[in-house]
Amino acid sequence: TQLLEQSPQFLSIQEGENLTVYCNSSSVFSSLQWYRQEPGEGPVLLVTVVTGGEVKKLKRLTFQFGDARKDSSLHITAAQPGDTGLYLCAGADRTGGFKTIFGAGTRLFVKA
Amino acid sequence: GAGVSQSPSNKVTEKGKDVELRCDPISGHTALYWYRQRLGQGLEFLIYFQGNSAPDKSGLPSDRFSAERTGESVSTLTIQRTQQEDSAVYLCASSFQRGGETQYFGPGTRLLVL
């Protein structure tokens, strides 16, 4: 059974601080995605990483895919209250079927 | 509309009643997914449809849960004899291709079983 473990589960920080969220698995994924979900809404895709070692930047967000394609991290620089939400990582394995496995999420709260 | 739509947005029902949830995917998207999200939790995969292929039902928690999809259009998720533990947000997503592609989520149906 493929599992994606996210840590920390909950994070409360002050505006301006940096943070890193981790997504780990013992399984190899063809690609890994990060979504952000705000209260009362469905998740929205932030980024997809495909290549081992890949780093993608989206403004103040930096995403990294592990060399072995088993783990990923999301780093936010100078967090803002608008970053508050649930961050979900999702892994896709095209060899064993086509459903996407979601982690349980990291709930981030950025205080002004 | 341009996005995935779900109805109803909220549903309150009594234990033991049947409920039907609806999802309208983005036009042209061949893949459709249903997920369950309990309060404060991540997404739990329920079922996946891809075109006219047999659906992947491996995530359905019990035989009280079933889902249908007509071709590449609307899908309905039915929960029979609802239980209080069925209370959750039920999210639908669609994607252009199978597996690993960007999933576009609807706003969800919030189900409360009393």
mmCIF file of C-alpha atoms in Angstrom:
data_model
loop_
_atom_site.group_PDB
_atom_site.id
_atom_site.type_symbol
_atom_site.label_atom_id
_atom_site.label_comp_id
_atom_site.label_asym_id
_atom_site.label_seq_id
_atom_site.Cartn_x
_atom_site.Cartn_y
_atom_site.Cartn_z
ATOM 1 C CA THR A 1 0.000 0.000 0.000
ATOM 2 C CA GLN A 2 1.371 3.365 -0.980
ATOM 3 C CA LEU A 3 1.308 6.010 1.704
ATOM 4 C CA LEU A 4 2.340 9.640 1.751
ATOM 5 C CA GLU A 5 3.215 11.047 5.152
ATOM 6 C CA GLN A 6 3.211 14.786 5.627
ATOM 7 C CA SER A 7 4.860 16.692 8.445
ATOM 8 C CA PRO A 8 4.199 18.686 10.406
ATOM 9 C CA GLN A 9 0.461 18.098 10.627
ATOM 10 C CA PHE A 10 -0.125 21.606 11.939
ATOM 11 C CA LEU A 11 1.978 24.750 11.867
ATOM 12 C CA SER A 12 1.213 28.153 13.343
ATOM 13 C CA ILE A 13 3.752 30.893 12.604
ATOM 14 C CA GLN A 14 4.094 34.667 12.548
ATOM 15 C CA GLU A 15 3.983 36.665 9.344
ATOM 16 C CA GLY A 16 7.458 36.952 7.849
ATOM 17 C CA GLU A 17 8.778 33.628 9.108
ATOM 18 C CA ASN A 18 10.042 30.852 6.846
ATOM 19 C CA LEU A 19 8.762 27.298 6.954
ATOM 20 C CA THR A 20 9.229 23.914 5.329
ATOM 21 C CA VAL A 21 6.638 21.188 4.907
ATOM 22 C CA TYR A 22 7.662 17.630 4.139
ATOM 23 C CA CYS A 23 6.044 14.810 2.208
ATOM 24 C CA ASN A 24 7.602 11.367 2.519
ATOM 25 C CA SER A 25 6.946 7.894 1.202
ATOM 26 C CA SER A 26 8.637 4.530 0.878
ATOM 27 C CA SER A 27 7.210 4.280 -2.626
ATOM 28 C CA VAL A 28 8.481 5.794 -5.842
ATOM 29 C CA PHE A 29 6.090 8.081 -7.658
ATOM 30 C CA SER A 30 6.001 9.032 -11.317
ATOM 31 C CA SER A 31 5.105 12.564 -10.313
ATOM 32 C CA LEU A 32 4.196 14.468 -7.212
ATOM 33 C CA GLN A 33 1.873 17.394 -6.832
ATOM 34 C CA TRP A 34 1.256 20.006 -4.185
ATOM 35 C CA TYR A 35 -2.211 21.427 -3.674
ATOM 36 C CA ARG A 36 -3.508 24.163 -1.400
ATOM 37 C CA GLN A 37 -6.990 24.049 0.029
ATOM 38 C CA GLU A 38 -8.773 26.942 1.670
ATOM 39 C CA PRO A 39 -11.759 26.489 3.981
ATOM 40 C CA GLY A 40 -14.963 25.669 2.128
ATOM 41 C CA GLU A 41 -13.228 25.071 -1.169
ATOM 42 C CA GLY A 42 -11.671 22.217 -3.082
ATOM 43 C CA PRO A 43 -7.878 21.857 -3.380
ATOM 44 C CA VAL A 44 -6.121 23.890 -6.064
ATOM 45 C CA LEU A 45 -2.958 22.687 -7.746
ATOM 46 C CA LEU A 46 0.228 24.647 -6.957
ATOM 47 C CA VAL A 47 2.859 22.622 -8.787
ATOM 48 C CA THR A 48 3.728 19.249 -10.308
ATOM 49 C CA VAL A 49 7.248 17.836 -10.064
ATOM 50 C CA VAL A 50 8.292 14.957 -12.263
ATOM 51 C CA THR A 51 12.075 14.602 -12.329
ATOM 52 C CA GLY A 52 14.126 13.385 -9.368
ATOM 53 C CA GLY A 53 16.007 16.308 -7.842
ATOM 54 C CA GLU A 54 13.769 18.828 -9.569
ATOM 55 C CA VAL A 55 13.310 22.223 -7.931
ATOM 56 C CA LYS A 56 10.486 24.553 -8.892
ATOM 57 C CA LYS A 57 9.836 28.037 -7.622
ATOM 58 C CA LEU A 58 6.519 29.808 -7.497
ATOM 59 C CA LYS A 59 7.087 33.305 -6.100
ATOM 60 C CA ARG A 60 7.866 32.725 -2.396
ATOM 61 C CA LEU A 61 7.250 28.966 -2.638
ATOM 62 C CA THR A 62 10.028 26.500 -3.482
ATOM 63 C CA PHE A 63 9.196 22.888 -4.241
ATOM 64 C CA GLN A 64 11.732 20.086 -4.387
ATOM 65 C CA PHE A 65 11.339 16.480 -5.531
ATOM 66 C CA GLY A 66 13.740 14.017 -3.951
ATOM 67 C CA ASP A 67 16.395 12.344 -6.106
ATOM 68 C CA ALA A 68 14.724 8.964 -5.622
ATOM 69 C CA ARG A 69 11.250 10.412 -6.315
ATOM 70 C CA LYS A 70 10.004 9.223 -2.923
ATOM 71 C CA ASP A 71 9.797 12.517 -1.091
ATOM 72 C CA SER A 72 9.211 16.201 -1.584
ATOM 73 C CA SER A 73 9.385 19.430 0.333
ATOM 74 C CA LEU A 74 7.660 22.778 0.145
ATOM 75 C CA HIS A 75 9.492 25.816 1.510
ATOM 76 C CA ILE A 76 7.727 29.126 2.002
ATOM 77 C CA THR A 77 9.806 32.258 2.466
ATOM 78 C CA ALA A 78 8.452 35.208 4.424
ATOM 79 C CA ALA A 79 5.041 33.681 5.025
ATOM 80 C CA GLN A 80 1.992 35.909 4.741
ATOM 81 C CA PRO A 81 -1.518 35.525 6.208
ATOM 82 C CA GLY A 82 -2.745 34.742 2.690
ATOM 83 C CA ASP A 83 -0.643 31.565 2.770
ATOM 84 C CA THR A 84 -2.940 30.137 5.446
ATOM 85 C CA GLY A 85 -4.551 26.895 4.346
ATOM 86 C CA LEU A 86 -4.212 23.138 4.074
ATOM 87 C CA TYR A 87 -1.254 22.004 1.977
ATOM 88 C CA LEU A 88 -1.647 18.576 0.436
ATOM 89 C CA CYS A 89 0.911 16.520 -1.419
ATOM 90 C CA ALA A 90 -0.282 13.924 -3.900
ATOM 91 C CA GLY A 91 1.650 11.190 -5.628
ATOM 92 C CA ALA A 92 0.821 9.484 -8.896
ATOM 93 C CA ASP A 93 2.068 6.036 -9.828
ATOM 94 C CA ARG A 94 1.426 5.184 -13.453
ATOM 95 C CA THR A 95 2.709 1.647 -13.112
ATOM 96 C CA GLY A 96 0.300 0.307 -10.520
ATOM 97 C CA GLY A 97 -2.877 2.011 -11.530
ATOM 98 C CA PHE A 98 -3.906 5.532 -12.120
ATOM 99 C CA LYS A 99 -5.332 6.833 -8.925
ATOM 100 C CA THR A 100 -3.548 9.566 -7.047
ATOM 101 C CA ILE A 101 -2.554 9.097 -3.416
ATOM 102 C CA PHE A 102 -2.994 12.115 -1.161
ATOM 103 C CA GLY A 103 -1.204 12.845 2.071
ATOM 104 C CA ALA A 104 -3.192 13.893 5.128
ATOM 105 C CA GLY A 105 -2.049 17.482 4.726
ATOM 106 C CA THR A 106 -0.272 20.184 6.685
ATOM 107 C CA ARG A 107 -2.537 22.830 8.116
ATOM 108 C CA LEU A 108 -0.715 26.187 8.071
ATOM 109 C CA PHE A 109 -1.849 29.252 9.967
ATOM 110 C CA VAL A 110 0.060 32.490 9.465
ATOM 111 C CA LYS A 111 -0.650 35.164 12.045
ATOM 112 C CA ALA A 112 -0.449 38.831 11.107
ATOM 113 C CA GLY B 1 -19.525 26.751 -16.266
ATOM 114 C CA ALA B 2 -15.796 26.397 -16.680
ATOM 115 C CA GLY B 3 -15.080 24.486 -13.492
ATOM 116 C CA VAL B 4 -16.218 21.325 -11.740
ATOM 117 C CA SER B 5 -19.571 21.770 -10.093
ATOM 118 C CA GLN B 6 -21.143 19.715 -7.349
ATOM 119 C CA SER B 7 -24.616 19.588 -5.912
ATOM 120 C CA PRO B 8 -26.005 19.955 -3.419
ATOM 121 C CA SER B 9 -23.437 22.136 -1.672
ATOM 122 C CA ASN B 10 -24.806 21.063 1.700
ATOM 123 C CA LYS B 11 -26.920 18.087 2.702
ATOM 124 C CA VAL B 12 -28.342 17.241 6.110
ATOM 125 C CA THR B 13 -29.984 13.853 6.418
ATOM 126 C CA GLU B 14 -31.155 11.447 9.050
ATOM 127 C CA LYS B 15 -29.353 8.244 9.864
ATOM 128 C CA GLY B 16 -30.626 5.423 7.678
ATOM 129 C CA LYS B 17 -31.683 7.572 4.734
ATOM 130 C CA ASP B 18 -30.129 7.352 1.273
ATOM 131 C CA VAL B 19 -28.359 10.348 -0.287
ATOM 132 C CA GLU B 20 -27.250 11.086 -3.827
ATOM 133 C CA LEU B 21 -24.455 13.506 -4.614
ATOM 134 C CA ARG B 22 -23.855 14.894 -8.075
ATOM 135 C CA CYS B 23 -20.730 15.988 -9.913
ATOM 136 C CA ASP B 24 -20.483 17.803 -13.233
ATOM 137 C CA PRO B 25 -16.880 17.569 -14.493
ATOM 138 C CA ILE B 26 -15.136 19.951 -16.825
ATOM 139 C CA SER B 27 -16.203 19.282 -20.390
ATOM 140 C CA GLY B 28 -13.706 17.081 -22.206
ATOM 141 C CA HIS B 29 -12.157 15.645 -19.070
ATOM 142 C CA THR B 30 -12.083 11.882 -19.345
ATOM 143 C CA ALA B 31 -11.082 11.113 -15.759
ATOM 144 C CA LEU B 32 -13.310 11.693 -12.736
ATOM 145 C CA TYR B 33 -12.508 11.073 -9.095
ATOM 146 C CA TRP B 34 -14.496 11.043 -5.858
ATOM 147 C CA TYR B 35 -12.821 11.697 -2.509
ATOM 148 C CA ARG B 36 -14.034 11.935 1.063
ATOM 149 C CA GLN B 37 -12.567 14.479 3.463
ATOM 150 C CA ARG B 38 -13.445 14.230 7.113
ATOM 151 C CA LEU B 39 -13.180 17.323 9.305
ATOM 152 C CA GLY B 40 -9.552 18.372 9.634
ATOM 153 C CA GLN B 41 -8.303 15.444 7.580
ATOM 154 C CA GLY B 42 -6.766 14.904 4.147
ATOM 155 C CA LEU B 43 -8.420 13.351 1.126
ATOM 156 C CA GLU B 44 -9.528 9.721 1.111
ATOM 157 C CA PHE B 45 -9.830 8.218 -2.373
ATOM 158 C CA LEU B 46 -13.184 6.602 -3.071
ATOM 159 C CA ILE B 47 -13.565 5.816 -6.768
ATOM 160 C CA TYR B 48 -12.061 6.696 -10.150
ATOM 161 C CA PHE B 49 -13.669 6.700 -13.599
ATOM 162 C CA GLN B 50 -11.677 6.823 -16.837
ATOM 163 C CA GLY B 51 -13.699 7.062 -20.041
ATOM 164 C CA ASN B 52 -15.603 3.848 -20.696
ATOM 165 C CA SER B 53 -13.210 1.659 -18.718
ATOM 166 C CA ALA B 54 -14.330 -0.208 -15.622
ATOM 167 C CA PRO B 55 -14.094 2.144 -12.646
ATOM 168 C CA ASP B 56 -11.535 1.674 -9.885
ATOM 169 C CA LYS B 57 -13.764 1.135 -6.850
ATOM 170 C CA SER B 58 -10.980 0.114 -4.493
ATOM 171 C CA GLY B 59 -11.512 3.081 -2.172
ATOM 172 C CA LEU B 60 -15.198 2.618 -1.468
ATOM 173 C CA PRO B 61 -15.459 1.976 2.297
ATOM 174 C CA SER B 62 -18.475 -0.333 2.212
ATOM 175 C CA ASP B 63 -21.168 -1.716 -0.071
ATOM 176 C CA ARG B 64 -23.411 1.135 1.045
ATOM 177 C CA PHE B 65 -21.365 3.369 -1.260
ATOM 178 C CA SER B 66 -21.767 3.261 -5.024
ATOM 179 C CA ALA B 67 -21.108 5.600 -7.922
ATOM 180 C CA GLU B 68 -22.068 5.858 -11.543
ATOM 181 C CA ARG B 69 -20.907 7.896 -14.467
ATOM 182 C CA THR B 70 -22.588 8.231 -17.827
ATOM 183 C CA GLY B 71 -19.879 8.271 -20.492
ATOM 184 C CA GLU B 72 -17.615 11.245 -19.838
ATOM 185 C CA SER B 73 -20.220 13.414 -18.197
ATOM 186 C CA VAL B 74 -22.088 13.617 -14.938
ATOM 187 C CA SER B 75 -21.351 11.303 -12.031
ATOM 188 C CA THR B 76 -23.461 10.478 -9.003
ATOM 189 C CA LEU B 77 -22.235 9.101 -5.700
ATOM 190 C CA THR B 78 -24.911 7.289 -3.712
ATOM 191 C CA ILE B 79 -24.699 6.449 -0.043
ATOM 192 C CA GLN B 80 -27.370 4.062 1.165
ATOM 193 C CA ARG B 81 -28.536 3.756 4.764
ATOM 194 C CA THR B 82 -26.341 6.640 5.871
ATOM 195 C CA GLN B 83 -24.482 6.446 9.165
ATOM 196 C CA GLN B 84 -23.152 9.274 11.314
ATOM 197 C CA GLU B 85 -19.581 8.355 10.366
ATOM 198 C CA ASP B 86 -20.458 9.168 6.743
ATOM 199 C CA SER B 87 -20.538 12.853 7.717
ATOM 200 C CA ALA B 88 -17.790 14.539 5.693
ATOM 201 C CA VAL B 89 -17.114 16.691 2.679
ATOM 202 C CA TYR B 90 -17.343 14.716 -0.550
ATOM 203 C CA LEU B 91 -15.084 16.168 -3.229
ATOM 204 C CA CYS B 92 -15.204 15.453 -6.925
ATOM 205 C CA ALA B 93 -12.329 16.141 -9.303
ATOM 206 C CA SER B 94 -11.787 15.724 -13.010
ATOM 207 C CA SER B 95 -8.695 15.645 -15.169
ATOM 208 C CA PHE B 96 -7.974 15.696 -18.875
ATOM 209 C CA GLN B 97 -6.094 12.429 -18.945
ATOM 210 C CA ARG B 98 -5.731 9.422 -16.774
ATOM 211 C CA GLY B 99 -3.396 9.286 -13.817
ATOM 212 C CA GLY B 100 -1.101 11.937 -12.493
ATOM 213 C CA GLU B 101 -2.493 14.840 -14.397
ATOM 214 C CA THR B 102 -3.739 17.994 -12.764
ATOM 215 C CA GLN B 103 -6.999 17.354 -10.981
ATOM 216 C CA TYR B 104 -9.523 20.153 -10.898
ATOM 217 C CA PHE B 105 -11.689 19.977 -7.825
ATOM 218 C CA GLY B 106 -15.228 21.030 -7.243
ATOM 219 C CA PRO B 107 -16.224 22.885 -4.059
ATOM 220 C CA GLY B 108 -17.514 19.714 -2.440
ATOM 221 C CA THR B 109 -20.764 18.574 -0.874
ATOM 222 C CA ARG B 110 -20.891 18.872 2.890
ATOM 223 C CA LEU B 111 -22.870 15.936 4.239
ATOM 224 C CA LEU B 112 -24.124 15.843 7.798
ATOM 225 C CA VAL B 113 -25.847 12.708 9.036
ATOM 226 C CA LEU B 114 -27.832 13.252 12.217
#
